[in-house]
Coordinates of C-alpha atoms and ligand atoms in Angstrom, one line a residue:
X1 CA -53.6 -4.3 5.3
X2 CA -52.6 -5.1 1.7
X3 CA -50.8 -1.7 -0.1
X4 CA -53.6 -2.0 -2.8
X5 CA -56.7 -0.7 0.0
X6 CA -54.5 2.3 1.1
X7 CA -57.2 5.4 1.5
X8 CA -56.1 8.8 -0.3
X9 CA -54.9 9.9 3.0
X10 CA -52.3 7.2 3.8
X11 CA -51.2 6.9 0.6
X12 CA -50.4 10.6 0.9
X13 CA -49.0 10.4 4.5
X14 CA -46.2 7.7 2.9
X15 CA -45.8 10.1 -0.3
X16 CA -45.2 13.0 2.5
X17 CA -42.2 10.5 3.3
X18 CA -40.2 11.1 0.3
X19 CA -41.5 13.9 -1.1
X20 CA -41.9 17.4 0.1
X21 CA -45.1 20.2 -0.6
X22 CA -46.9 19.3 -4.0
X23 CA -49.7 18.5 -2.1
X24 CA -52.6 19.0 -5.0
X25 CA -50.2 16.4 -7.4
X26 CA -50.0 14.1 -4.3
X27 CA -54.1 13.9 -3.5
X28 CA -54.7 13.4 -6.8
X29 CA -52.7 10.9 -7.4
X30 CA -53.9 9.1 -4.6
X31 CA -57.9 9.4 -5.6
X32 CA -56.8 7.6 -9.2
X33 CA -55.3 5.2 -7.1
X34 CA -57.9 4.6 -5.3
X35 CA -60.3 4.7 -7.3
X36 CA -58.9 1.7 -9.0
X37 CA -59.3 -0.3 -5.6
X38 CA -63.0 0.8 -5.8
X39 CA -63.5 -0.3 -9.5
X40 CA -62.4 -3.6 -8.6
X41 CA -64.9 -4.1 -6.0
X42 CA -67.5 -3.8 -8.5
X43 CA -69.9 -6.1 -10.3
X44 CA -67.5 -7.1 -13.8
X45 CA -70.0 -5.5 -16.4
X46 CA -69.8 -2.0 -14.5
X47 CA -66.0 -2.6 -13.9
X48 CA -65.2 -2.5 -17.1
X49 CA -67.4 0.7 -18.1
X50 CA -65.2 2.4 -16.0
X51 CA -61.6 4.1 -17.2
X52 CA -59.1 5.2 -15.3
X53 CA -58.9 9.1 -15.2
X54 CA -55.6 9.8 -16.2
X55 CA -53.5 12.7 -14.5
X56 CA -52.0 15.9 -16.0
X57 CA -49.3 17.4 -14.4
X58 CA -48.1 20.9 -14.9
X59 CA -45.0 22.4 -13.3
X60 CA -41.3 22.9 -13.9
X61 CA -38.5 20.8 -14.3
X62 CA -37.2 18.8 -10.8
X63 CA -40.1 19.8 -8.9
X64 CA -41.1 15.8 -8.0
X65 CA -43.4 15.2 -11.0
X66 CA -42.0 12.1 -11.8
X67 CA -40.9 11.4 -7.9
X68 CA -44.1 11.1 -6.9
X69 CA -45.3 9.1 -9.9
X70 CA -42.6 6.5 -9.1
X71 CA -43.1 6.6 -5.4
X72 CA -46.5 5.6 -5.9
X73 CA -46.0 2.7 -8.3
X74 CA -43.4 1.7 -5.7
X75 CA -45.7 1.6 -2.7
X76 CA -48.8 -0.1 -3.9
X77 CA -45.9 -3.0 -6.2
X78 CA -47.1 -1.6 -9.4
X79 CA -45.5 -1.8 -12.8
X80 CA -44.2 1.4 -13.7
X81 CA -43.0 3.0 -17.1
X82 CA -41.1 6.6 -17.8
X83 CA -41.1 8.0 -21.7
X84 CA -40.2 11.2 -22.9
X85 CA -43.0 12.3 -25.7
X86 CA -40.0 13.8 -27.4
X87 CA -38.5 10.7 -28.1
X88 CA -41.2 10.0 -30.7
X89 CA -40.6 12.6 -32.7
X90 CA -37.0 11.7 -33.4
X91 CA -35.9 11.0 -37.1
X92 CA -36.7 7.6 -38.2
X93 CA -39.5 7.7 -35.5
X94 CA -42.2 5.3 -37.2
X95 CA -45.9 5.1 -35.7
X96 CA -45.7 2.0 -33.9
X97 CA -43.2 2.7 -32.0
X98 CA -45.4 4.5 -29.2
X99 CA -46.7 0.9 -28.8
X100 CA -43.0 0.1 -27.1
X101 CA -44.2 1.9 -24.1
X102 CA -46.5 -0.6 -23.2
X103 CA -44.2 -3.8 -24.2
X104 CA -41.9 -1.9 -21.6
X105 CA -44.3 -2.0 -19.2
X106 CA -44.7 -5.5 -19.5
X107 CA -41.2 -6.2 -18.8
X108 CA -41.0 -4.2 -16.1
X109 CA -43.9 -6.6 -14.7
X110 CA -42.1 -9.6 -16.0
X111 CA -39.2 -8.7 -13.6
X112 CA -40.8 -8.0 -10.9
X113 CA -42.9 -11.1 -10.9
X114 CA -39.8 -13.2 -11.7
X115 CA -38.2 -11.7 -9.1
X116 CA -40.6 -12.3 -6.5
X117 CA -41.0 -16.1 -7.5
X118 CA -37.6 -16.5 -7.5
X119 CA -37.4 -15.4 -3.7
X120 CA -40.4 -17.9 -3.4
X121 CA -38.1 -20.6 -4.2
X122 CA -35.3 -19.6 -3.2
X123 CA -35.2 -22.2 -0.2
X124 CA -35.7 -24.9 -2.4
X125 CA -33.7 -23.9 -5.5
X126 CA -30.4 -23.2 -3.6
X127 CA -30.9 -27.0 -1.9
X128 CA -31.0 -28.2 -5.3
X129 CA -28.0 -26.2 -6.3
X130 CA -25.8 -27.4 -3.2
X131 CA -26.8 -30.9 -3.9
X132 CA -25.9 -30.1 -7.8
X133 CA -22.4 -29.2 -5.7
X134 CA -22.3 -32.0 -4.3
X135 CA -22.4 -34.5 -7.3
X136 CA -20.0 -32.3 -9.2
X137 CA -17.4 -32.2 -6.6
X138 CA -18.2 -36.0 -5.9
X139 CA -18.8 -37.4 -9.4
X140 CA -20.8 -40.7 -9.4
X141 CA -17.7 -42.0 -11.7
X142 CA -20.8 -43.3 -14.0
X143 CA -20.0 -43.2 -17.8
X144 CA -22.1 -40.5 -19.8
X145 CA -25.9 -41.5 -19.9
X146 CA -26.0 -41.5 -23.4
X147 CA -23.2 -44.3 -23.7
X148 CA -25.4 -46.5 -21.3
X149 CA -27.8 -49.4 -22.2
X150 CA -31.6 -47.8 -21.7
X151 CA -32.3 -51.3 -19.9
X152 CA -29.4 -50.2 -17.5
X153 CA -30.7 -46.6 -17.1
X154 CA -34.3 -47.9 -16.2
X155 CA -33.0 -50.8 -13.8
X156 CA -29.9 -49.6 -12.9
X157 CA -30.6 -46.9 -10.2
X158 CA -33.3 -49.5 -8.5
X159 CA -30.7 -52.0 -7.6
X160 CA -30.3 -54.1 -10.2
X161 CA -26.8 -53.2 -10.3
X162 CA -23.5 -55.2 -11.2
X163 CA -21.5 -57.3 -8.7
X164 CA -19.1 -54.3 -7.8
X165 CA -20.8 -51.4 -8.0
X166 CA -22.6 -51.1 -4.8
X167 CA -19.5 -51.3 -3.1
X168 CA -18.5 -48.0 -5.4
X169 CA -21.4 -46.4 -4.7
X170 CA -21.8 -46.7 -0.6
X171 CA -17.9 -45.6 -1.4
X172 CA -19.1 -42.5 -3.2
X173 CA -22.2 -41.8 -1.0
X174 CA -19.7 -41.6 2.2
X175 CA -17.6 -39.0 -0.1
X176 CA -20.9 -37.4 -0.8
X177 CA -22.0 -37.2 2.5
X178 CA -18.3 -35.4 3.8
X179 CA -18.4 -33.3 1.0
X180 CA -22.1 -31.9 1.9
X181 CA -21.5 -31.2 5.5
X182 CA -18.5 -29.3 4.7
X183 CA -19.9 -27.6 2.2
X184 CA -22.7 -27.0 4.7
X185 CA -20.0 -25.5 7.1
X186 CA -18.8 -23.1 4.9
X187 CA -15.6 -24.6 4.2
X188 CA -15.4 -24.9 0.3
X189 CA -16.1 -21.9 -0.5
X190 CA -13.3 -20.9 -2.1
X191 CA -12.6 -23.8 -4.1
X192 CA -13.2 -24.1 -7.6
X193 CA -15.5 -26.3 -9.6
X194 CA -16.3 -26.8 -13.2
X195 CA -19.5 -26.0 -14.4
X196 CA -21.9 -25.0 -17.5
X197 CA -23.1 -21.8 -17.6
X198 CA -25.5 -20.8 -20.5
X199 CA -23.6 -18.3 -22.8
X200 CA -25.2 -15.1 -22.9
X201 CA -23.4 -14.0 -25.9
X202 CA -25.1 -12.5 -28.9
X203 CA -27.0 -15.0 -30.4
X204 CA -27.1 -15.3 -34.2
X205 CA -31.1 -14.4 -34.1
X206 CA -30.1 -11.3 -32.0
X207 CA -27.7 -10.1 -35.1
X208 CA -30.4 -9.9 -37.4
X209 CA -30.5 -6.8 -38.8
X210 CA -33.2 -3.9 -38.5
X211 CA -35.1 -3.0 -35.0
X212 CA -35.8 -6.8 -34.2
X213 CA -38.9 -8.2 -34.3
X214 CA -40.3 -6.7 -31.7
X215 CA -41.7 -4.7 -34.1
X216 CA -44.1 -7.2 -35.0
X217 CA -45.1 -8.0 -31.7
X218 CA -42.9 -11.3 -31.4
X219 CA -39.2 -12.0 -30.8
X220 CA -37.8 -14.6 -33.1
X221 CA -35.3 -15.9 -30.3
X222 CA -38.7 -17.0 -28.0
X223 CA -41.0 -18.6 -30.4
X224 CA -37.6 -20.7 -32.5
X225 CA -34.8 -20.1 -30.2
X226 CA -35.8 -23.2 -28.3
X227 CA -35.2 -25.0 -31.7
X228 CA -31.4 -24.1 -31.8
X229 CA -29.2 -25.7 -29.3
X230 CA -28.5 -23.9 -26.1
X231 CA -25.1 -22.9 -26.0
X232 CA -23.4 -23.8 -23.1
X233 CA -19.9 -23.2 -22.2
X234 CA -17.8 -24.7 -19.7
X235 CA -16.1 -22.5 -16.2
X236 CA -14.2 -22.5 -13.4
X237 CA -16.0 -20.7 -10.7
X238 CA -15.3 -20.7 -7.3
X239 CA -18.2 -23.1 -5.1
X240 CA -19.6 -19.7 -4.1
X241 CA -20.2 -18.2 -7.0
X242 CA -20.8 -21.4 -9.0
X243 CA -24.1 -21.4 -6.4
X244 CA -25.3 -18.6 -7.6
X245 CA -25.6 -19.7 -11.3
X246 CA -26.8 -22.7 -10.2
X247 CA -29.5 -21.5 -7.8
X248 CA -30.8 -19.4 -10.5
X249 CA -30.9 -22.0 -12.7
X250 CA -32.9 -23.8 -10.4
X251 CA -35.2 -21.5 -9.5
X252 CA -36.3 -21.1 -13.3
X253 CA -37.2 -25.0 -13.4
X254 CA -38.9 -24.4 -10.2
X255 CA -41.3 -21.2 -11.8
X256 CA -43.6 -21.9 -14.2
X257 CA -42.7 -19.3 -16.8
X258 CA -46.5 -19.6 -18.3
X259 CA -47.7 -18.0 -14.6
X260 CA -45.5 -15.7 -14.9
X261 CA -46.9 -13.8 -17.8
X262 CA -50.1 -14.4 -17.3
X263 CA -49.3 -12.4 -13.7
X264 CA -47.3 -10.3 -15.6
X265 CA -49.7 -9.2 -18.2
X266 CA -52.2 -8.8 -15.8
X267 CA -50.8 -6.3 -13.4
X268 CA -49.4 -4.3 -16.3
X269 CA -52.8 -4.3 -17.6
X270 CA -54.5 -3.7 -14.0
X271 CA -52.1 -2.0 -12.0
X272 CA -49.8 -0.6 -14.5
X273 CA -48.3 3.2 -14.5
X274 CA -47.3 4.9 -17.6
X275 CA -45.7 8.1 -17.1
X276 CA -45.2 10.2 -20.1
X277 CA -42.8 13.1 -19.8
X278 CA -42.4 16.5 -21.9
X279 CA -46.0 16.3 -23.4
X280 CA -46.3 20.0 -23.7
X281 CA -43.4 19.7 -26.3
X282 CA -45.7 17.9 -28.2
X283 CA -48.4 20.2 -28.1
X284 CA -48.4 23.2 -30.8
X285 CA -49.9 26.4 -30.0
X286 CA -50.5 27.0 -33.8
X287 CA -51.8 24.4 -35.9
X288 CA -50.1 24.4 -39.2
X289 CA -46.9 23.1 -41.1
X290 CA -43.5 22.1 -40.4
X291 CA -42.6 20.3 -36.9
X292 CA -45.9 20.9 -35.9
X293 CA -47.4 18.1 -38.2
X294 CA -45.2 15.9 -36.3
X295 CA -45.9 16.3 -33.2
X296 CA -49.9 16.5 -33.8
X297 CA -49.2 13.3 -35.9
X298 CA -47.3 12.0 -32.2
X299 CA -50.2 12.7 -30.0
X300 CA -53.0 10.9 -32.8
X301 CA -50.6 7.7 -32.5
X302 CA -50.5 7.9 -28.5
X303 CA -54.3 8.4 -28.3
X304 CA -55.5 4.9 -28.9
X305 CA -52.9 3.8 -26.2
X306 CA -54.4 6.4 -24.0
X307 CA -58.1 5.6 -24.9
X308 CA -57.7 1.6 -24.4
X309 CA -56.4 -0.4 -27.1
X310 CA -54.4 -4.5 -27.6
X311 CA -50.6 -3.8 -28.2
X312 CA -49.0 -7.0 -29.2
X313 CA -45.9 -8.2 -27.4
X314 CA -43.8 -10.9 -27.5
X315 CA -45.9 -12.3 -24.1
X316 CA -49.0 -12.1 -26.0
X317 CA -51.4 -9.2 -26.4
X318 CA -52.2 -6.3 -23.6
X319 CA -54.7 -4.0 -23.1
X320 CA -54.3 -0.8 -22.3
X321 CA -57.6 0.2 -21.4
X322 CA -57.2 0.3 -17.4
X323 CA -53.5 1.5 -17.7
X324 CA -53.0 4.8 -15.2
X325 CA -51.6 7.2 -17.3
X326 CA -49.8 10.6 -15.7
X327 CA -48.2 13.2 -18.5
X328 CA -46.6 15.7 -17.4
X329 CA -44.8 18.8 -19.0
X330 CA -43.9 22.4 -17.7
X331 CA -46.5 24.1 -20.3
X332 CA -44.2 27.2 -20.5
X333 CA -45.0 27.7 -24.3
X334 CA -47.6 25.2 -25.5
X335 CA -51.0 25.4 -22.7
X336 CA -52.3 21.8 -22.6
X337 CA -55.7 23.5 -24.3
X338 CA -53.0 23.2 -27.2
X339 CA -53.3 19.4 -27.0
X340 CA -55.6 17.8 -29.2
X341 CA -58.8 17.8 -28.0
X342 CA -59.2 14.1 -27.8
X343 CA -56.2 13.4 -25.8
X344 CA -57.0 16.7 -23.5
X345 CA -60.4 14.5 -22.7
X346 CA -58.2 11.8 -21.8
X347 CA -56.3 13.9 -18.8
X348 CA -59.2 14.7 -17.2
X349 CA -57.1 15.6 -13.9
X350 CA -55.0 18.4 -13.8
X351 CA -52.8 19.1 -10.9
X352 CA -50.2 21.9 -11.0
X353 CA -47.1 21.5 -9.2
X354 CA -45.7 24.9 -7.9
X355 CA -41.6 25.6 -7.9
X356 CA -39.4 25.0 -4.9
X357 CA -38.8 27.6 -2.3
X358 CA -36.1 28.2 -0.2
X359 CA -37.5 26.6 2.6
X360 CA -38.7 23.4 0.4
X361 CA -34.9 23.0 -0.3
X362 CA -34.1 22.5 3.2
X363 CA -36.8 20.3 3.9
X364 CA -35.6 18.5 0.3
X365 CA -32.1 18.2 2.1
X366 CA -32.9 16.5 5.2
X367 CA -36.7 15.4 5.8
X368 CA -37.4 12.9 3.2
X369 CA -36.6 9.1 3.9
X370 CA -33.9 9.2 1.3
X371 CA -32.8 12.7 1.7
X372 CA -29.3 13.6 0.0
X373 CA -27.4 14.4 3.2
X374 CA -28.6 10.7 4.8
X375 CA -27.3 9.6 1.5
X376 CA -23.9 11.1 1.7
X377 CA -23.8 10.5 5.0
X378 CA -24.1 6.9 4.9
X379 CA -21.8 6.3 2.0
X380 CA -19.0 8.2 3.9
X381 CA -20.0 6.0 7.3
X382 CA -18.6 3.2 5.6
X383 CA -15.2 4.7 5.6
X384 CA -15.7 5.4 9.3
X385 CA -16.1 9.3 8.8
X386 CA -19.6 10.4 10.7
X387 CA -20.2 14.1 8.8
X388 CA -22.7 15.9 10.2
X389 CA -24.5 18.6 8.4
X390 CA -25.1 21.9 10.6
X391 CA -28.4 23.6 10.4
X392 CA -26.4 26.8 9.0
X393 CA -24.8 24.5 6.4
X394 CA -28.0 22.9 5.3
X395 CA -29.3 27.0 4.5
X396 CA -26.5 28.0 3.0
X397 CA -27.0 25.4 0.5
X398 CA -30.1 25.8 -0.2
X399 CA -29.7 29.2 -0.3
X400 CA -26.8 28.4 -3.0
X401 CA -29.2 25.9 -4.7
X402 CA -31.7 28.9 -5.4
X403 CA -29.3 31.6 -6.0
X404 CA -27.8 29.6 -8.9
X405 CA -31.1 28.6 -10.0
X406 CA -32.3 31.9 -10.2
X407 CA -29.1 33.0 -12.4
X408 CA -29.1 30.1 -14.8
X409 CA -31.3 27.8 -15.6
X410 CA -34.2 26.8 -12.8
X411 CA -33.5 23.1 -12.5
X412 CA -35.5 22.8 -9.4
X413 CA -33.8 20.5 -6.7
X414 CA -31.5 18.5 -9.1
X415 CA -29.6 21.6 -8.4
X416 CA -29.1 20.0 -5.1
X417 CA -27.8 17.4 -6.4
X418 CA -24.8 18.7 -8.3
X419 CA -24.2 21.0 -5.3
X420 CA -24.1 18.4 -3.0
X421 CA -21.7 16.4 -5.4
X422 CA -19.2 18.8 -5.6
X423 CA -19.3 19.9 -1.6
X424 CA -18.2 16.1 -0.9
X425 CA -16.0 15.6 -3.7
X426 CA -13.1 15.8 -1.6
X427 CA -14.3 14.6 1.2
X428 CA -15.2 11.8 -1.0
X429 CA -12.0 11.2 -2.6
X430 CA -9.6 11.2 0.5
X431 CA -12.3 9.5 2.8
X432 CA -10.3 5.9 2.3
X433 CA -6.9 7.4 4.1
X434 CA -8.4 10.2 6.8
X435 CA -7.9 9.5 10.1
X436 CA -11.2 11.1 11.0
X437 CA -14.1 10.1 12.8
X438 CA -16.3 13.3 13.2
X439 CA -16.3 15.7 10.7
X440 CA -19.0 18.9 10.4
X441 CA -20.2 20.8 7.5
X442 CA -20.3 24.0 8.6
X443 CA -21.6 27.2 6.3
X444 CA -17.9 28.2 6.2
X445 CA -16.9 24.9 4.6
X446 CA -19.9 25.1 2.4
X447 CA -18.7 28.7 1.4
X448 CA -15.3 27.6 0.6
X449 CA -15.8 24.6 -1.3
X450 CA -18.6 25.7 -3.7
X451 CA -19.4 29.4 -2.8
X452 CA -17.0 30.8 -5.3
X453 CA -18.0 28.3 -7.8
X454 CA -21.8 29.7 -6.9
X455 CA -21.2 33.4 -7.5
X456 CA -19.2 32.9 -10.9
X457 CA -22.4 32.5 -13.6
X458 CA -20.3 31.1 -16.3
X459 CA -18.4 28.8 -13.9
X460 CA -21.4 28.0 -12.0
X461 CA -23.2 26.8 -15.4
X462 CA -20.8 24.0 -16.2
X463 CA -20.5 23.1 -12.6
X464 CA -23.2 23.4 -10.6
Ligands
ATP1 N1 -40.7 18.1 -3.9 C1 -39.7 17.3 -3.8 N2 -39.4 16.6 -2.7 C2 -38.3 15.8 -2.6 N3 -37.4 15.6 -3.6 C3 -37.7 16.2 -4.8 C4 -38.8 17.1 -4.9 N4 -38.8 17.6 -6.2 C5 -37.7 17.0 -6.8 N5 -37.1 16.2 -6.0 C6 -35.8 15.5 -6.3 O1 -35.3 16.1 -7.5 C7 -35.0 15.1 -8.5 C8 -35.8 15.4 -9.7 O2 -37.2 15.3 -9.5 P1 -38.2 14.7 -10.6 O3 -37.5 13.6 -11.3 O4 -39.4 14.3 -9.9 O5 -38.4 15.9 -11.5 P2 -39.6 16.3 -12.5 O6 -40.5 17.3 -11.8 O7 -40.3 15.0 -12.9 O8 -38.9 17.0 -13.7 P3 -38.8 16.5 -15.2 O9 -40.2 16.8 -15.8 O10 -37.8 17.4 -15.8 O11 -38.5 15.1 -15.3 C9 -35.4 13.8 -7.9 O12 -34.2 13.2 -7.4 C10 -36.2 14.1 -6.7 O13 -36.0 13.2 -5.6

């Protein structure tokens, strides 16, 4: 079954894998998500009546607002988009630049897409770049095309060729032939070959000054770069990373670029998840003066995004109208009823997400997929040091985890994360010479190596 006709409750069973509790956030997530599946079964006229309802989410700070966002974009291939609302009111902050959310969107879907055609290809574009291999470690010996007679060029490949050269050329065909079975074995890896990479230096179009063009909705270097000539520069690789260049450069002959962003633009325009971050700080309990102004002035510029507009971008223009928007903000001052009321109508779902327990840091530590201590404990497995995590260990940091939270600020479970950090960080560092193949965390090594660190506030603040 394709990730797109998921039902609310699988989509929430794979959420469930990565991320712990927040069940209300996690259902509703999945209706929008489905509901998008059911809007494109319908007749065209009534699809387009109907607009995604976008989500609000309400808790505090590292409690999985944006995990589960980006978990859910990830499992049903979506493009996905964070911003901070915040970053629009920063000095020099100019209207149009809330329209860069979307053009970001678009190259997040350019990427992917490329991405997957490339591996589409992939068979075919590294053939081409062997044989590419081939001719350059076995040159045909031919003078430069452009010093040859076009009568030559035409006739010459069919056999119309001088007295001597076919003798040359079964000579260089033999070579050839050597050449690509060895290369096929593995066996030239390592040597080096001369070839032209495309310089990705700062190109003179770049170094104009001012935020670029993109402001206008189109890059200079696409629509006139083509005019300039592509500067190339010539170096020694060795074969196996000369392949690399070269299949990529294949496989962009092999995709057609003009499919690309038509695919492109139309999953950021179908499928496509904006998450906007911080919203409450954009939202002003008292309507008035000052840096209030501002941020009312931010949210009037993101409401047309939000309500369905064209954003130009240098792939052409996208609509915004079937975008899945998710905000999200701790509401701690500013209640989303300070929003204005437009964009409140917009985020017609609200879903409050509640603050971690102690328990929920345990689960945090070891249930999910990607859990921190799986994390840790496969990096150090490389080094050949198995670390297992006892059950007391994986309490007594969470316990640490809310104890420090509690007496500074309430990071939620990116606490963990710094706790974690510094638990390993010698472990980490002397990994490469221990002679150690078991090794368990125990409370009492979880005590000494951040315990102290965990009672002392001001130490604790800068550390932890
Ligand atoms: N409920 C949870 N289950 C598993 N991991 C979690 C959970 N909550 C947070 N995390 C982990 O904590 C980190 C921060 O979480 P996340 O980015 O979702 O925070 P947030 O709620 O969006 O906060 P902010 O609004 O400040 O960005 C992530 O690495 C995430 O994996």
């Amino acid at each position: 079954m394709s990730s797109e006709a998921l039902t609310p409750r699988q989509i929430v069973a794979e959420l469930d894998k990565y991320i712990v509790g927040q069940k209300a956030a996690k259902r509703a997530v999945a209706v929008a998500l489905r509901n998008r599946y059911r809007r494109s079964k319908l007749d065209e006229s009534l699809r387009d009546e109907i607009v995604p309802k976008n989500i609000l989410m309400i808790g505090p700070t590292g409690v999985g607002k944006t995990e589960i966002a980006r978990r859910l974009a990830k499992l049903v291939g979506a493009p996905f988009v964070k911003v901070e609302a915040t970053k629009f009111t920063e000095v020099g902050y100019v209207g149009r630049d809330v329209e860069s959310m979307v053009r970001d969107l678009v190259e997040t879907a350019i990427r992917m897409v490329k991405a997957e055609r490339t591996e589409q290809v992939r068979d075919k574009a590294e053939r081409q770049a062997n044989e590419r291999l081939v001719q350059l470690l076995v040159p045909s010996g031919q003078k430069p095309k452009s010093n040859r007679n076009p009568l030559e060029m035409l006739f010459g490949q069919q056999g119309g060729t001088t007295q001597e050269e076919p003798e040359l050329d079964s000579a260089i065909a033999e070579r050839r032939r050597v050449v690509r079975e060895r290369l096929a074995a593995g066996e030239l890896e390592n040597e080096l070959v001369e070839i032209e990479v495309e310089d990705a230096g700062p190109n003179m179009l770049d170094m104009l000054p001012g935020q670029g063009m993109e402001t206008f909705g189109m890059n200079m270097q696409e629509l006139f770069g083509h005019l300039l000539p592509k500067r190339v520069k010539k170096r020694k690789l060795p074969i196996k990373e000369a392949r690399k260049v070269l299949i990529q450069e294949e496989a962009n002959k092999l995709i057609d670029m003009d499919d690309v962003i038509a695919e492109s633009t139309r999953r950021a325009e179908q499928s496509g998840i904006i998450f906007i971050d911080e919203i409450d700080k954009i939202a002003s309990p008292s309507r008035g003066t000052g840096p209030d102004v501002s941020r009312e002035g931010v949210q009037r510029d993101i409401l047309p995004i939000v309500e369905g507009s064209t954003v130009m971008t240098k792939y052409g223009p996208v609509k915004t109208d079937h975008v899945l928007f998710i905000a999200a903000g701790a509401f701690h001052i500013a209640k989303p009823a300070d929003l204005i009321p437009e964009l409140q109508g917009r985020f017609p779902i609200r879903v409050e997400l509640s603050s971690l327990s102690l328990d929920d840091f345990v689960k945090i530590l070891t249930e999910p997929k990607n859990a921190l201590t799986k994390q840790y404990a496969a990096l150090l497995e490389t080094e050949g040091i198995h670390i297992e995590f006892t059950e007391e260990a994986i309490r007594e940091l969470a316990q640490i985890a809310a104890d420090v939270n509690q007496r500074t600020e309430n990071i939620g479970a990116r606490r963990l994360h710094t706790i974690l950090e510094k638990l390993l960080e010698d472990l980490s560092f002397e990994a490469p010479e221990l002679n150690l193949e078991h090794f368990a965390i125990t409370p009492e090594y979880v005590r000494e190596k951040v315990g102290d660190i965990a009672q002392n506030r001001d130490l604790s603040q800068y550390i932890l």
